[in-house]
Amino acid sequence: MNIVVCIKQVPDTETQIKIAGDGKTIATDDIKWVMNPYDEFGVEEALRIQKAKGGEVIVVGAGPKRVTESLRTALAMGADKAVLIEDDGLYGADPLAVAKILAAAVKPLSPDIVFLGMRAVDDDAGLVGPALAEFLDMPNLSVVTKVEVGEGSVTVQRPVEGQTLVLEASLPAVISAQKGLNEPRYASLPGIMKAKKKPLEVKTLADLGLDKAGKAEIAALTPPPARAAGKTISGETAQELAANLAKALREEAKVI
Amino acid sequence: MANKYLSERNLKFLLYEVGQVEELCGLPFFADHDRESFDMMLGTALRISGQLLYPAFRDLDQNPPELVEGQVRVRPVVRQLLEQAGEGGWLSATFPYDHGGMQLPVMVNTACLYAFASANFSASAFLGLTTGAAHLILSFGTPELRETYVPNMLSGRWQGTMALTEPGAGSSLSDVAVSAVPTGQGHYLISGQKIFISAGDHDAVENVVHLMLARIKGAPAGVKGISLFVVPKLRPEDGKLVPNDLNTAGLFHKLGYRGCPIVQLAMGEAGDCHGWLVGEPHKGLAYMFQMMNEARISVGKQATAVASGAYYASLQYAQERPQGRPIAAKDPTQPQVPIIEHADVKRMLLFQRAVVDGSLALLLQCAKYADLAGHGEGEAKDNASLLLDLLTPVAKTFPSEMGILSTSAGLQILGGYGYTDEFPSEQYFRDVRIHPIHEGTTGIQGLDLLGRKVGMQGGRAMKLLAGELARDISAAGQVAELAEYGQRLQAALERLLEVTQAKQELAAAGEVAVFLCDATLYLELFGLVAVAWQWLRQALVAAQALASGVGQSDEAFYMGKLATMRYFFHYELPKAQGLADRLGESDGLTARLDARLFSD
């Protein structure tokens, strides 16, 4: 069973995000880059399936050279090989273009399963998974919290409000991971040392015969509005306080 | 809970920019390592700290271990951590490959363990004890002992301890009384009591392995009659683990450091406690000092880590808490300012940072000496070994004693809130208090430094250290803004050397009691000089970086380094003068004081 995991490198969720001078991208000076946490669930699940069923786990990432660090992290967790599609302009590119590029890199690897996170924590688009499935012509199983691999098929669970959907699909399939799928392992020290010697293939867009031009572009990034100061309701008695509160809710907040 | 408990930026500054850890990769033992693998290891340690350890910081304090039906119970996070440490290879990281290790430099390992300890000191303490105990068995034990115990310990399934202290033998180890009677069957029968044994019993592991000092029947009195034994809680017998007549007689309730149990052990109550000799008879104390010296450095690291948590907690509070107005503009209609704007709050924050970063720099310096002493070559190896010996009591004590004062300053910044358990400051203050006590009290460290270390090999280690300082003082002389600080350090070093000589003359004149009566003050003076040196080293790197041009956030970082260095030289180092004045007097006030005068 060959499993491919597509990973994206994103700013650590503890990083303070600042908007760059162009008003369309984020300032990358002080960012600590990490593997998208949802993709980590994919790496972990792939390693667990590999342990049970054998085969190979290959991680694929697209972006600037720094993405190598996240690929090495996946190798240190236990993945066997890595592929980097290196291009400085890929971070923040149109998700459809990214999906097409990933599909071109993944297809020759002939995977039985392709894992990735249900969304990336930076742009929250959630587009690459379904688009990748489309480009690879595979079933798309999204927002998955449980995976059981059968003979030529896979059964997954997707939580929906108040219940769980059980979905079955033939393999190969694209599965996008939701929180709760598993607890990703930490890289071990021996794993880190071994990762240095594992193969990491670097490809360019030209190698794949593609470019990063997409149909959508980010017009502007704006920070969330600053929170206004709270208001203290005053009054001598409980009745007066309640009356003042009701007045404020009606006249100022206009909610009643 | 505060958002931050340590600075990754600072850790990397000290490791790479000041400590030049990558130099070590030129030594054959460390040849497989490089910056990339160090970064990944450090990154993983930081994740484990943030995701597993820090969330349990309060839990371990508020739910201390319990003794239930003879078994100590600890919180679940301890088992999670030990399993992780075993699977991840953290317990054996610095060991050679053929002992299952990763040949990681002690420097990098120190940085990783520092991350664990700053997130949760109590939880992190379990690890170092197992590593130190396993290292002792590997260094001096028989192949059979190694095979039986070490793999189980390094996988995190068996806990290791150091069992020295007894009800009647604390600082005075020469009075160890636990007895060992040979049986002629390869093992000894152990009987007696040990006390204050950290991680001495708990249910997060299958077994506990005590590295225990005991006296073989008929052995000479004093330190020359002490032997080292492996004494497990459960002993392997016919492929099973059976009770070894070693019982937990009591569990102590502590001021802080509450997540790690400290127990009293009773051995051989039924005459059936087996112990296995490690190395040769009567050499136990010398062997144990391998673990003890590692543990002393580790104490310094843990004290610094706790002080780091306290610093970032009070820093965050000071940035957020509005209170008062600028002292020169007390207009009550103006909004209040965050307390970090007040000079006295800045002074306390500078003090905290000066202690944390200065101590960590000294500890990483010692770690580098440990790496060179273990795996360096030729003269550099011998010199590093001497410098490490000399600085061990200093690297243990300065962070421990100053840790108390700096966590106290941190609590003070929070005012009344700091005194409550609504904020973490009070826990840091309690947690740090153990450090001047365990692994040799401050008093013992002072005696070790002045009584043994400064005079060893005719004072060679002192000369080497003075040479190390001279090199950095000379470098500071080439940088306009640092030359003054180089001179200040030079003056303090000269006072230290004068005091040392005067003290040694007292010793030569046979005035032993007067020679040693102020050894603790001598250690304090030594610590100020050593940490001032480390601040000058940091300032040299910061000044050079600023001169070469850096980005906005790096500029603030390096300028903060220079500001904290100046604080240390202007506020802390001057205390050296008062200490030197007193140490220059030889009246022996305390040594000669009649204890009967304490009648009131």
PDB file of N, CA, C and O in Angstrom, chain B residues 266-307:
ATOM      1  N   ALA B 266      12.351   1.930  53.071  1.00  0.00           N
ATOM      2  CA  ALA B 266      12.812   0.971  54.082  1.00  0.00           C
ATOM      3  C   ALA B 266      13.250  -0.294  53.359  1.00  0.00           C
ATOM      4  O   ALA B 266      12.471  -0.897  52.622  1.00  0.00           O
ATOM      5  N   MET B 267      14.512  -0.665  53.544  1.00  0.00           N
ATOM      6  CA  MET B 267      15.045  -1.848  52.871  1.00  0.00           C
ATOM      7  C   MET B 267      15.278  -2.974  53.876  1.00  0.00           C
ATOM      8  O   MET B 267      15.782  -2.734  54.978  1.00  0.00           O
ATOM      9  N   GLY B 268      14.928  -4.169  53.457  1.00  0.00           N
ATOM     10  CA  GLY B 268      15.308  -5.368  54.218  1.00  0.00           C
ATOM     11  C   GLY B 268      14.557  -5.571  55.518  1.00  0.00           C
ATOM     12  O   GLY B 268      15.079  -6.204  56.433  1.00  0.00           O
ATOM     13  N   GLU B 269      13.341  -5.067  55.610  1.00  0.00           N
ATOM     14  CA  GLU B 269      12.576  -5.292  56.855  1.00  0.00           C
ATOM     15  C   GLU B 269      12.310  -6.777  57.071  1.00  0.00           C
ATOM     16  O   GLU B 269      12.164  -7.236  58.202  1.00  0.00           O
ATOM     17  N   ALA B 270      12.238  -7.544  55.957  1.00  0.00           N
ATOM     18  CA  ALA B 270      12.028  -8.993  56.067  1.00  0.00           C
ATOM     19  C   ALA B 270      13.324  -9.758  55.780  1.00  0.00           C
ATOM     20  O   ALA B 270      13.316 -10.959  55.562  1.00  0.00           O
ATOM     21  N   GLY B 271      14.425  -9.007  55.733  1.00  0.00           N
ATOM     22  CA  GLY B 271      15.729  -9.659  55.500  1.00  0.00           C
ATOM     23  C   GLY B 271      15.915 -10.173  54.093  1.00  0.00           C
ATOM     24  O   GLY B 271      16.724 -11.069  53.843  1.00  0.00           O
ATOM     25  N   ASP B 272      15.181  -9.609  53.120  1.00  0.00           N
ATOM     26  CA  ASP B 272      15.234 -10.169  51.767  1.00  0.00           C
ATOM     27  C   ASP B 272      15.369  -9.078  50.702  1.00  0.00           C
ATOM     28  O   ASP B 272      14.807  -9.185  49.623  1.00  0.00           O
ATOM     29  N   CYS B 273      16.102  -8.015  51.007  1.00  0.00           N
ATOM     30  CA  CYS B 273      16.297  -6.965  49.997  1.00  0.00           C
ATOM     31  C   CYS B 273      17.649  -7.203  49.316  1.00  0.00           C
ATOM     32  O   CYS B 273      18.695  -7.080  49.949  1.00  0.00           O
ATOM     33  N   HIS B 274      17.598  -7.548  48.043  1.00  0.00           N
ATOM     34  CA  HIS B 274      18.832  -7.849  47.309  1.00  0.00           C
ATOM     35  C   HIS B 274      19.409  -6.582  46.667  1.00  0.00           C
ATOM     36  O   HIS B 274      18.673  -5.765  46.117  1.00  0.00           O
ATOM     37  N   GLY B 275      20.725  -6.469  46.763  1.00  0.00           N
ATOM     38  CA  GLY B 275      21.414  -5.383  46.067  1.00  0.00           C
ATOM     39  C   GLY B 275      22.609  -5.944  45.324  1.00  0.00           C
ATOM     40  O   GLY B 275      23.195  -6.949  45.748  1.00  0.00           O
ATOM     41  N   TRP B 276      22.946  -5.317  44.194  1.00  0.00           N
ATOM     42  CA  TRP B 276      24.084  -5.796  43.398  1.00  0.00           C
ATOM     43  C   TRP B 276      25.161  -4.715  43.368  1.00  0.00           C
ATOM     44  O   TRP B 276      24.866  -3.547  43.035  1.00  0.00           O
ATOM     45  N   LEU B 277      26.364  -5.125  43.697  1.00  0.00           N
ATOM     46  CA  LEU B 277      27.480  -4.183  43.776  1.00  0.00           C
ATOM     47  C   LEU B 277      27.798  -3.608  42.391  1.00  0.00           C
ATOM     48  O   LEU B 277      27.854  -4.327  41.399  1.00  0.00           O
ATOM     49  N   VAL B 278      28.011  -2.300  42.340  1.00  0.00           N
ATOM     50  CA  VAL B 278      28.437  -1.637  41.102  1.00  0.00           C
ATOM     51  C   VAL B 278      29.915  -1.297  41.256  1.00  0.00           C
ATOM     52  O   VAL B 278      30.307  -0.614  42.200  1.00  0.00           O
ATOM     53  N   GLY B 279      30.743  -1.816  40.349  1.00  0.00           N
ATOM     54  CA  GLY B 279      32.185  -1.549  40.431  1.00  0.00           C
ATOM     55  C   GLY B 279      32.813  -2.271  41.609  1.00  0.00           C
ATOM     56  O   GLY B 279      32.340  -3.322  42.042  1.00  0.00           O
ATOM     57  N   GLU B 280      33.874  -1.675  42.141  1.00  0.00           N
ATOM     58  CA  GLU B 280      34.598  -2.323  43.236  1.00  0.00           C
ATOM     59  C   GLU B 280      34.051  -1.891  44.591  1.00  0.00           C
ATOM     60  O   GLU B 280      33.478  -0.808  44.706  1.00  0.00           O
ATOM     61  N   PRO B 281      34.250  -2.742  45.612  1.00  0.00           N
ATOM     62  CA  PRO B 281      33.815  -2.346  46.952  1.00  0.00           C
ATOM     63  C   PRO B 281      34.526  -1.068  47.416  1.00  0.00           C
ATOM     64  O   PRO B 281      35.659  -0.805  46.991  1.00  0.00           O
ATOM     65  N   HIS B 282      33.890  -0.311  48.225  1.00  0.00           N
ATOM     66  CA  HIS B 282      34.454   0.868  48.905  1.00  0.00           C
ATOM     67  C   HIS B 282      34.787   2.038  47.981  1.00  0.00           C
ATOM     68  O   HIS B 282      35.410   2.995  48.390  1.00  0.00           O
ATOM     69  N   LYS B 283      34.397   1.942  46.728  1.00  0.00           N
ATOM     70  CA  LYS B 283      34.665   3.065  45.817  1.00  0.00           C
ATOM     71  C   LYS B 283      33.363   3.756  45.395  1.00  0.00           C
ATOM     72  O   LYS B 283      33.342   4.519  44.421  1.00  0.00           O
ATOM     73  N   GLY B 284      32.307   3.463  46.123  1.00  0.00           N
ATOM     74  CA  GLY B 284      30.981   3.928  45.716  1.00  0.00           C
ATOM     75  C   GLY B 284      30.843   5.429  45.611  1.00  0.00           C
ATOM     76  O   GLY B 284      30.189   5.952  44.701  1.00  0.00           O
ATOM     77  N   LEU B 285      31.462   6.144  46.528  1.00  0.00           N
ATOM     78  CA  LEU B 285      31.270   7.592  46.526  1.00  0.00           C
ATOM     79  C   LEU B 285      31.911   8.225  45.294  1.00  0.00           C
ATOM     80  O   LEU B 285      31.335   9.122  44.678  1.00  0.00           O
ATOM     81  N   ALA B 286      33.084   7.712  44.935  1.00  0.00           N
ATOM     82  CA  ALA B 286      33.756   8.241  43.735  1.00  0.00           C
ATOM     83  C   ALA B 286      32.886   7.992  42.505  1.00  0.00           C
ATOM     84  O   ALA B 286      32.731   8.867  41.652  1.00  0.00           O
ATOM     85  N   TYR B 287      32.309   6.787  42.403  1.00  0.00           N
ATOM     86  CA  TYR B 287      31.421   6.506  41.259  1.00  0.00           C
ATOM     87  C   TYR B 287      30.216   7.434  41.285  1.00  0.00           C
ATOM     88  O   TYR B 287      29.808   7.988  40.271  1.00  0.00           O
ATOM     89  N   MET B 288      29.633   7.545  42.479  1.00  0.00           N
ATOM     90  CA  MET B 288      28.402   8.325  42.597  1.00  0.00           C
ATOM     91  C   MET B 288      28.631   9.773  42.198  1.00  0.00           C
ATOM     92  O   MET B 288      27.710  10.456  41.746  1.00  0.00           O
ATOM     93  N   PHE B 289      29.877  10.220  42.349  1.00  0.00           N
ATOM     94  CA  PHE B 289      30.118  11.620  41.992  1.00  0.00           C
ATOM     95  C   PHE B 289      30.019  11.881  40.498  1.00  0.00           C
ATOM     96  O   PHE B 289      29.828  13.022  40.090  1.00  0.00           O
ATOM     97  N   GLN B 290      30.077  10.834  39.686  1.00  0.00           N
ATOM     98  CA  GLN B 290      29.787  11.043  38.267  1.00  0.00           C
ATOM     99  C   GLN B 290      28.349  11.544  38.123  1.00  0.00           C
ATOM    100  O   GLN B 290      28.079  12.548  37.472  1.00  0.00           O
ATOM    101  N   MET B 291      27.419  10.804  38.780  1.00  0.00           N
ATOM    102  CA  MET B 291      26.004  11.187  38.693  1.00  0.00           C
ATOM    103  C   MET B 291      25.768  12.500  39.431  1.00  0.00           C
ATOM    104  O   MET B 291      25.001  13.350  38.991  1.00  0.00           O
ATOM    105  N   MET B 292      26.465  12.649  40.566  1.00  0.00           N
ATOM    106  CA  MET B 292      26.262  13.842  41.389  1.00  0.00           C
ATOM    107  C   MET B 292      26.684  15.108  40.643  1.00  0.00           C
ATOM    108  O   MET B 292      25.973  16.112  40.667  1.00  0.00           O
ATOM    109  N   ASN B 293      27.809  15.054  39.970  1.00  0.00           N
ATOM    110  CA  ASN B 293      28.263  16.246  39.237  1.00  0.00           C
ATOM    111  C   ASN B 293      27.326  16.579  38.088  1.00  0.00           C
ATOM    112  O   ASN B 293      27.016  17.745  37.836  1.00  0.00           O
ATOM    113  N   GLU B 294      26.846  15.539  37.384  1.00  0.00           N
ATOM    114  CA  GLU B 294      25.860  15.773  36.327  1.00  0.00           C
ATOM    115  C   GLU B 294      24.599  16.385  36.944  1.00  0.00           C
ATOM    116  O   GLU B 294      23.990  17.299  36.388  1.00  0.00           O
ATOM    117  N   ALA B 295      24.225  15.854  38.117  1.00  0.00           N
ATOM    118  CA  ALA B 295      22.993  16.325  38.771  1.00  0.00           C
ATOM    119  C   ALA B 295      23.140  17.774  39.233  1.00  0.00           C
ATOM    120  O   ALA B 295      22.185  18.541  39.203  1.00  0.00           O
ATOM    121  N   ARG B 296      24.344  18.164  39.647  1.00  0.00           N
ATOM    122  CA  ARG B 296      24.534  19.542  40.111  1.00  0.00           C
ATOM    123  C   ARG B 296      24.352  20.537  38.973  1.00  0.00           C
ATOM    124  O   ARG B 296      23.712  21.576  39.136  1.00  0.00           O
ATOM    125  N   ILE B 297      24.905  20.201  37.814  1.00  0.00           N
ATOM    126  CA  ILE B 297      24.703  21.057  36.647  1.00  0.00           C
ATOM    127  C   ILE B 297      23.213  21.079  36.287  1.00  0.00           C
ATOM    128  O   ILE B 297      22.646  22.117  35.946  1.00  0.00           O
ATOM    129  N   SER B 298      22.608  19.920  36.408  1.00  0.00           N
ATOM    130  CA  SER B 298      21.186  19.810  36.087  1.00  0.00           C
ATOM    131  C   SER B 298      20.339  20.664  37.031  1.00  0.00           C
ATOM    132  O   SER B 298      19.350  21.275  36.618  1.00  0.00           O
ATOM    133  N   VAL B 299      20.730  20.738  38.298  1.00  0.00           N
ATOM    134  CA  VAL B 299      20.008  21.588  39.247  1.00  0.00           C
ATOM    135  C   VAL B 299      20.090  23.052  38.808  1.00  0.00           C
ATOM    136  O   VAL B 299      19.089  23.774  38.816  1.00  0.00           O
ATOM    137  N   GLY B 300      21.280  23.478  38.407  1.00  0.00           N
ATOM    138  CA  GLY B 300      21.429  24.852  37.932  1.00  0.00           C
ATOM    139  C   GLY B 300      20.516  25.120  36.753  1.00  0.00           C
ATOM    140  O   GLY B 300      19.860  26.160  36.661  1.00  0.00           O
ATOM    141  N   LYS B 301      20.466  24.141  35.854  1.00  0.00           N
ATOM    142  CA  LYS B 301      19.620  24.275  34.667  1.00  0.00           C
ATOM    143  C   LYS B 301      18.142  24.357  35.064  1.00  0.00           C
ATOM    144  O   LYS B 301      17.385  25.180  34.532  1.00  0.00           O
ATOM    145  N   GLN B 302      17.733  23.524  36.006  1.00  0.00           N
ATOM    146  CA  GLN B 302      16.326  23.524  36.413  1.00  0.00           C
ATOM    147  C   GLN B 302      15.966  24.821  37.133  1.00  0.00           C
ATOM    148  O   GLN B 302      14.872  25.373  36.932  1.00  0.00           O
ATOM    149  N   ALA B 303      16.876  25.306  37.973  1.00  0.00           N
ATOM    150  CA  ALA B 303      16.615  26.566  38.673  1.00  0.00           C
ATOM    151  C   ALA B 303      16.447  27.699  37.667  1.00  0.00           C
ATOM    152  O   ALA B 303      15.548  28.539  37.779  1.00  0.00           O
ATOM    153  N   THR B 304      17.314  27.714  36.664  1.00  0.00           N
ATOM    154  CA  THR B 304      17.235  28.746  35.635  1.00  0.00           C
ATOM    155  C   THR B 304      15.925  28.622  34.860  1.00  0.00           C
ATOM    156  O   THR B 304      15.284  29.628  34.528  1.00  0.00           O
ATOM    157  N   ALA B 305      15.538  27.386  34.580  1.00  0.00           N
ATOM    158  CA  ALA B 305      14.305  27.147  33.828  1.00  0.00           C
ATOM    159  C   ALA B 305      13.089  27.670  34.603  1.00  0.00           C
ATOM    160  O   ALA B 305      12.203  28.310  34.028  1.00  0.00           O
ATOM    161  N   VAL B 306      13.050  27.412  35.901  1.00  0.00           N
ATOM    162  CA  VAL B 306      11.935  27.904  36.713  1.00  0.00           C
ATOM    163  C   VAL B 306      11.950  29.437  36.713  1.00  0.00           C
ATOM    164  O   VAL B 306      10.907  30.089  36.559  1.00  0.00           O
ATOM    165  N   ALA B 307      13.141  29.998  36.858  1.00  0.00           N
ATOM    166  CA  ALA B 307      13.265  31.464  36.858  1.00  0.00           C
ATOM    167  C   ALA B 307      12.830  32.049  35.515  1.00  0.00           C
ATOM    168  O   ALA B 307      12.305  33.166  35.449  1.00  0.00           O
TER     169      ALA B 307
END
